[in-house]
Short mmCIF file of C-alpha atoms and ligand atoms in Angstrom, two decimals:
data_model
loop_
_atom_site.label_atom_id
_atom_site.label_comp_id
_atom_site.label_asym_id
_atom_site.label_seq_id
_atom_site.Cartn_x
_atom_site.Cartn_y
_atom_site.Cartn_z
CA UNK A 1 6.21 31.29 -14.32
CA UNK A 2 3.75 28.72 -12.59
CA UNK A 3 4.81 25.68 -12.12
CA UNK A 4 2.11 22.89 -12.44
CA UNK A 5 0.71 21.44 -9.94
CA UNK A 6 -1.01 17.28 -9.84
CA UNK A 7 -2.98 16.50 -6.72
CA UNK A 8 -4.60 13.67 -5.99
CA UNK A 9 -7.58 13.44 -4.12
CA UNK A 10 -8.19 9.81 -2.78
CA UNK A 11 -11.04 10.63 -1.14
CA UNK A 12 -12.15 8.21 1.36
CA UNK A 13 -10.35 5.29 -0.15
CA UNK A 14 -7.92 3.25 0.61
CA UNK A 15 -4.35 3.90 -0.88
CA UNK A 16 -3.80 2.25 -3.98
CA UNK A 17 -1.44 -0.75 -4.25
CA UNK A 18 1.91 0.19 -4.34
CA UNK A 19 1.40 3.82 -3.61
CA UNK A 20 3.86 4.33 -0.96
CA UNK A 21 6.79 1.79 -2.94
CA UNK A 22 9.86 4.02 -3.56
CA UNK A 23 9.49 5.73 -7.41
CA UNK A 24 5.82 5.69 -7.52
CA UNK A 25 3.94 8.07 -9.24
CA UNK A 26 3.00 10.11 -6.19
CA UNK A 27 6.57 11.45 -5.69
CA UNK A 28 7.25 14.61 -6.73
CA UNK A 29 9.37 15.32 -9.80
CA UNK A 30 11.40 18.13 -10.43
CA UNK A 31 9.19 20.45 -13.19
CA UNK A 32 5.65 19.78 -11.83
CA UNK A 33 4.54 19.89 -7.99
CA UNK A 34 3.01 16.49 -7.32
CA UNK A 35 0.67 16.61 -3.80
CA UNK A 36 -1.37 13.73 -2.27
CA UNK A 37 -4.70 14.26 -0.45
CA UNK A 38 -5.02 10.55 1.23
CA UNK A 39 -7.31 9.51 3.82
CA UNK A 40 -6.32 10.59 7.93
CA UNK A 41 -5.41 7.25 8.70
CA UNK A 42 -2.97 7.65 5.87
CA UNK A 43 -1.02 10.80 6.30
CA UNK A 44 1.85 9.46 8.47
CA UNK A 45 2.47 7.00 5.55
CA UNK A 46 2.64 9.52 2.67
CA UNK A 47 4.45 11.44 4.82
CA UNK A 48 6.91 8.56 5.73
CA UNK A 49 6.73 7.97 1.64
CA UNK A 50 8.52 11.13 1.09
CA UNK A 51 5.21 12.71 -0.71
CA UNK A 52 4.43 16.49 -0.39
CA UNK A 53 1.11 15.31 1.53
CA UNK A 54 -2.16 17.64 1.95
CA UNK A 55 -5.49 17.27 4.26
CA UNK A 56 -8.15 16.86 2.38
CA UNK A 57 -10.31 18.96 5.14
CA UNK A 58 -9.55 20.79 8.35
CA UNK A 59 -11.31 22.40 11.18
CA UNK A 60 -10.70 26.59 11.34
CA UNK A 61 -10.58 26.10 14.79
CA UNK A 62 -7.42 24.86 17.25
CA UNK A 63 -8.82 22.50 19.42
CA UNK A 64 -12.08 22.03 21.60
CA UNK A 65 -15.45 20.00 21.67
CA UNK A 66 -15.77 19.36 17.84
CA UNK A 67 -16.09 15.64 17.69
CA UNK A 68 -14.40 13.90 14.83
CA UNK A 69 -12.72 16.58 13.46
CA UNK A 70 -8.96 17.77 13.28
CA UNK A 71 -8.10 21.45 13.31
CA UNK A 72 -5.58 23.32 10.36
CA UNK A 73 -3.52 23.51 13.53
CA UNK A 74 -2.88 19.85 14.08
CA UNK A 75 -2.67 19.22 10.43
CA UNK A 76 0.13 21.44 9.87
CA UNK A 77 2.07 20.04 13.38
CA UNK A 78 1.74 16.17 11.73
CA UNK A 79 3.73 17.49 8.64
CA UNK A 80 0.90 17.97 6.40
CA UNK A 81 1.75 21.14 4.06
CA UNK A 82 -1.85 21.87 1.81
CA UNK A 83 -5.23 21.14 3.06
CA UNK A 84 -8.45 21.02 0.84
CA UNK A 85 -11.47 23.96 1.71
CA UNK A 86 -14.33 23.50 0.46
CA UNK A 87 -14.55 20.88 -2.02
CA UNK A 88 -18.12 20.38 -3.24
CA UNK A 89 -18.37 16.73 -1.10
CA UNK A 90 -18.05 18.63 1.88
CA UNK A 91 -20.22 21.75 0.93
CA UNK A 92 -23.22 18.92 0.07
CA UNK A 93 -22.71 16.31 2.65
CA UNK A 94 -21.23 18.36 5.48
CA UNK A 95 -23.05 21.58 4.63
CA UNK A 96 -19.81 23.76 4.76
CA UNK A 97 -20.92 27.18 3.45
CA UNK A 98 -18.98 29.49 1.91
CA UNK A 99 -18.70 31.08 5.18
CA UNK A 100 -17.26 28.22 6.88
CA UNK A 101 -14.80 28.03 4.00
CA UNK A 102 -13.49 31.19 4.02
CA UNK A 103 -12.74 30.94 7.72
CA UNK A 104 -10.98 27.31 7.12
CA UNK A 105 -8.83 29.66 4.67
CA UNK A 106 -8.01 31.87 7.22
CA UNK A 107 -7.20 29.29 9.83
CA UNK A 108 -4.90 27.43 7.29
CA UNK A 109 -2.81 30.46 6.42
CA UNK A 110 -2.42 31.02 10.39
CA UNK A 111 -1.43 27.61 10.62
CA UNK A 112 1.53 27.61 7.76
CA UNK A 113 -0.70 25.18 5.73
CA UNK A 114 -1.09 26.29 1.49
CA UNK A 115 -5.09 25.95 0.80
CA UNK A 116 -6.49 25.12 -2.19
CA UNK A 117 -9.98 26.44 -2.39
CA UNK A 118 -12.56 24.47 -4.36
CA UNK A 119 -14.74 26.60 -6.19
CA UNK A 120 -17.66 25.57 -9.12
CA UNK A 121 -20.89 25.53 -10.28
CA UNK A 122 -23.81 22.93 -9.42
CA UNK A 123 -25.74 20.37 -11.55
CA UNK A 124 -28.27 23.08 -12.30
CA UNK A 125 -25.82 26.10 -13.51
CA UNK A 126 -24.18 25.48 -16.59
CA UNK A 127 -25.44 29.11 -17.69
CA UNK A 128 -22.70 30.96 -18.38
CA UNK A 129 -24.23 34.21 -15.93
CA UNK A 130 -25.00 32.03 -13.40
CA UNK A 131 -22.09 30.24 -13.01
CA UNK A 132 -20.25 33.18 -12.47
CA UNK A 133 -22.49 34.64 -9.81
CA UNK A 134 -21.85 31.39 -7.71
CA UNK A 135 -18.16 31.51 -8.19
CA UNK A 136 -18.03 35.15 -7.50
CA UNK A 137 -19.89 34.53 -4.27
CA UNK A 138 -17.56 31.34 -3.52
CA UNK A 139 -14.78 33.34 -3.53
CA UNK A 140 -15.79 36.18 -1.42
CA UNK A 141 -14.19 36.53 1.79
CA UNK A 142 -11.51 34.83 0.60
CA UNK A 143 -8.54 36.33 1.22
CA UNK A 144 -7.17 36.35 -2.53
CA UNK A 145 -4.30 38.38 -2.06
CA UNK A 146 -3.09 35.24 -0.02
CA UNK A 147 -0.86 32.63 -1.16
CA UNK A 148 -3.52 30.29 -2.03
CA UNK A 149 -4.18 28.25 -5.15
CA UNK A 150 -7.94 27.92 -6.61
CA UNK A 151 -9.48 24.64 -7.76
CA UNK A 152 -12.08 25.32 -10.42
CA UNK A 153 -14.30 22.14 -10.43
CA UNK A 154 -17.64 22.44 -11.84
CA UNK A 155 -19.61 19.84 -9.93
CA UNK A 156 -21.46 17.99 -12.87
CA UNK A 157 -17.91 17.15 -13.93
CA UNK A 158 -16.86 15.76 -10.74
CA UNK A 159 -16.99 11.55 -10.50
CA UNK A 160 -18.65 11.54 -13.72
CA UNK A 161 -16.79 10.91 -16.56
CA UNK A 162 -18.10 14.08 -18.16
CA UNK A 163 -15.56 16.72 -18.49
CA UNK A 164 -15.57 20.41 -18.72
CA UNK A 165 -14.25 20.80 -22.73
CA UNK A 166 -10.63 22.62 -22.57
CA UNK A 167 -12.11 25.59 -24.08
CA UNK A 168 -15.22 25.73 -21.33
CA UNK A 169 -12.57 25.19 -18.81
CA UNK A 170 -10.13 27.69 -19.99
CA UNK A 171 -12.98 30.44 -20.37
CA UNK A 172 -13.82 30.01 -15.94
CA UNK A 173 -10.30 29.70 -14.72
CA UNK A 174 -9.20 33.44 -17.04
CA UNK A 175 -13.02 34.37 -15.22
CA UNK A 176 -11.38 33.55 -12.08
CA UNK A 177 -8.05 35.05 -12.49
CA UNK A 178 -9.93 38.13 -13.28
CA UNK A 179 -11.20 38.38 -10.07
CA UNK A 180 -7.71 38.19 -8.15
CA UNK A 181 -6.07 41.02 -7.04
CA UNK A 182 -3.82 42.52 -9.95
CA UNK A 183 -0.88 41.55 -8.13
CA UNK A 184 -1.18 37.89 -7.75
CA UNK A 185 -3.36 37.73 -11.28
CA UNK A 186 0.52 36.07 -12.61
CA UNK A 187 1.37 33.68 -9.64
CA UNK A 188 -1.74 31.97 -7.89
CA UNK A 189 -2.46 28.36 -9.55
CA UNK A 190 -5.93 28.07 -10.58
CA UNK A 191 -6.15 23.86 -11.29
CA UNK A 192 -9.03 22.48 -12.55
CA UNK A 193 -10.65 19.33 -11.43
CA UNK A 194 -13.43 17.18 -12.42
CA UNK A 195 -13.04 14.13 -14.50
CA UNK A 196 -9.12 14.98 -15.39
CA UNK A 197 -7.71 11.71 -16.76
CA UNK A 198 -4.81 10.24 -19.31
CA UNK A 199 -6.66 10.58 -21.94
CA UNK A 200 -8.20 14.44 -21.80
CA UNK A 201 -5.34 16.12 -19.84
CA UNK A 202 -3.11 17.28 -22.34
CA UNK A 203 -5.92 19.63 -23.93
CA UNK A 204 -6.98 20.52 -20.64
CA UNK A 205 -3.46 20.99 -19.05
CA UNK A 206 -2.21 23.41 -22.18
CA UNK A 207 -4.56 26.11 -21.88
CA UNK A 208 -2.81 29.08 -20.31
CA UNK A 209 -5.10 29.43 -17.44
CA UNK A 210 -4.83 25.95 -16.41
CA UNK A 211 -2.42 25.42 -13.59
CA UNK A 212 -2.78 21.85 -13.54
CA UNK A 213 -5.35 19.45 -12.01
CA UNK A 214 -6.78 18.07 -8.96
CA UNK A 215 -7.52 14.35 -9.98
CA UNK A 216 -10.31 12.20 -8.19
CA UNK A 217 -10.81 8.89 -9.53
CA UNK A 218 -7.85 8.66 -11.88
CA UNK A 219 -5.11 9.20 -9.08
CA UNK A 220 -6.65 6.14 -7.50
CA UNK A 221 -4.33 4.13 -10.69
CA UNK A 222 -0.96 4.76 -10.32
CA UNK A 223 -0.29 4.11 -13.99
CA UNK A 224 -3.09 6.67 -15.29
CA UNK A 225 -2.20 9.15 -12.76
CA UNK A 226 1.85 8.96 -14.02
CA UNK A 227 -0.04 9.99 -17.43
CA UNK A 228 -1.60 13.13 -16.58
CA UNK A 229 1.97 13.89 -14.41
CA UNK A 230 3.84 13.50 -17.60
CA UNK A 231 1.31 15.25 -19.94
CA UNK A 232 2.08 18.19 -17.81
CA UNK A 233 5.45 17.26 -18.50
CA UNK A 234 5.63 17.57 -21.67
CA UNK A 235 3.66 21.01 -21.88
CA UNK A 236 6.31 22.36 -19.30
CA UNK A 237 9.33 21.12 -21.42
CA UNK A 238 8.06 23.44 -24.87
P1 LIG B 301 -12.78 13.20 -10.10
O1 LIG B 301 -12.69 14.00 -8.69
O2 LIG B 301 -11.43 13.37 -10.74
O3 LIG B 301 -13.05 11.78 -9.69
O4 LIG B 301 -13.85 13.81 -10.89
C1 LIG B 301 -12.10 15.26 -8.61
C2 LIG B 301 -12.28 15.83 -7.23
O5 LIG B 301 -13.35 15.59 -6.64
O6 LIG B 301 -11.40 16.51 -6.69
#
């Protein structure tokens, strides 16, 4: 009953070439929700694209002295539709704590925007306990009874080329749907993110507590990022 879902995260880089031609991969097809997290500067062109576009950050509050930022509010006005909380880039080089990301939650859902909350374990806590206790603490104050999808992404995995193995992957994201409120256990999307490419997310994408993927460095390629759209695909036609 959940569709999948294939974002792409571009990060601070420019488009890639092409992205915006009519029938690229960044258009959503019919089975699988297809969402692109580009750049500011770039919104009004996905938009203009015809993409379902997302922010890939957002301030909780409206508007006031907060110098180079741009609030959920204004996001959702200039079309966009999901915004990014948390992501690990922001909790390391902006400092966001969990905190902050819980209110940037809040302030999405007030603004009509769908969050997707980053969640995942550091460098240092591949141990299965401790992972949990830092996901557990990521996702308190969360409102989970929300409509809100999760993004498991385990930061080691993230920009690396390593990748969590299916069954590693599978094991967190039924963790994390345990922790949801029984009645949304069936509908929130819990993707998983870090190193997703052509070539691993079939495995990845089949397990049944996989949602689908937010993609980094893959969705920067067109042609690989079409891949992991039609792996998902081909799970959702069985
Ligand atoms: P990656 O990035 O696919 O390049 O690992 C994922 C992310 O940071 O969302």
């Amino acid at each position: 009953m959940r569709r999948f879902l294939i974002a792409a995260n571009w990060k601070m880089n420019p488009a890639p070439a092409g992205a915006f031609d009519s029938g690229s991969a960044f258009q959503s097809l019919g089975a699988c929700d297809v969402v692109v997290f580009p750049s500011y500067i770039d919104i009004q062109k996905a938009l203009d694209a015809g993409f379902i576009v997302g922010a890939q950050c957002g301030h909780a509050k409206d508007c006031g002295a907060c110098t180079g930022d741009v609030s959920m509010k204004m996001l959702s006005e200039a079309g966009c539709t999901y915004v990014l909380c948390g992501h690990s880039e922001r909790r390391r080089s902006h400092h966001e704590t969990n905190e902050d990301v819980a209110e940037q939650v809040v302030a999405a859902l007030e603004a009509g925007l769908h969050p997707i909350v980053c969640v995942g374990e550091g460098d240092n806590e591949h141990d299965s306990k401790k992972k949990r206790s830092v996901i557990e603490a990521q996702l308190k104050g969360i409102p989970l009874g929300s409509d809100i999808t999760i993004a498991y992404e385990p930061v080691w995995a993230i920009g690396t080329g390593v990748t969590a193995t299916p069954e590693e992957a599978e094991e967190m994201h039924a963790f994390i749907r345990s922790l949801l409120p029984e009645d949304r256990q069936e509908k929130t999307r819990i993707l998983y993110g870090g190193s997703m490419n052509a070539l691993n997310a079939h495995l990845l994408l089949e397990q049944p507590n996989i949602d689908g993927g937010l993609v980094g460095g893959a969705s920067l390629k067109p042609n690989e990022f079409k891949e992991i759209i039609d792996s998902a695909l081909e799970i959702e036609e069985k």
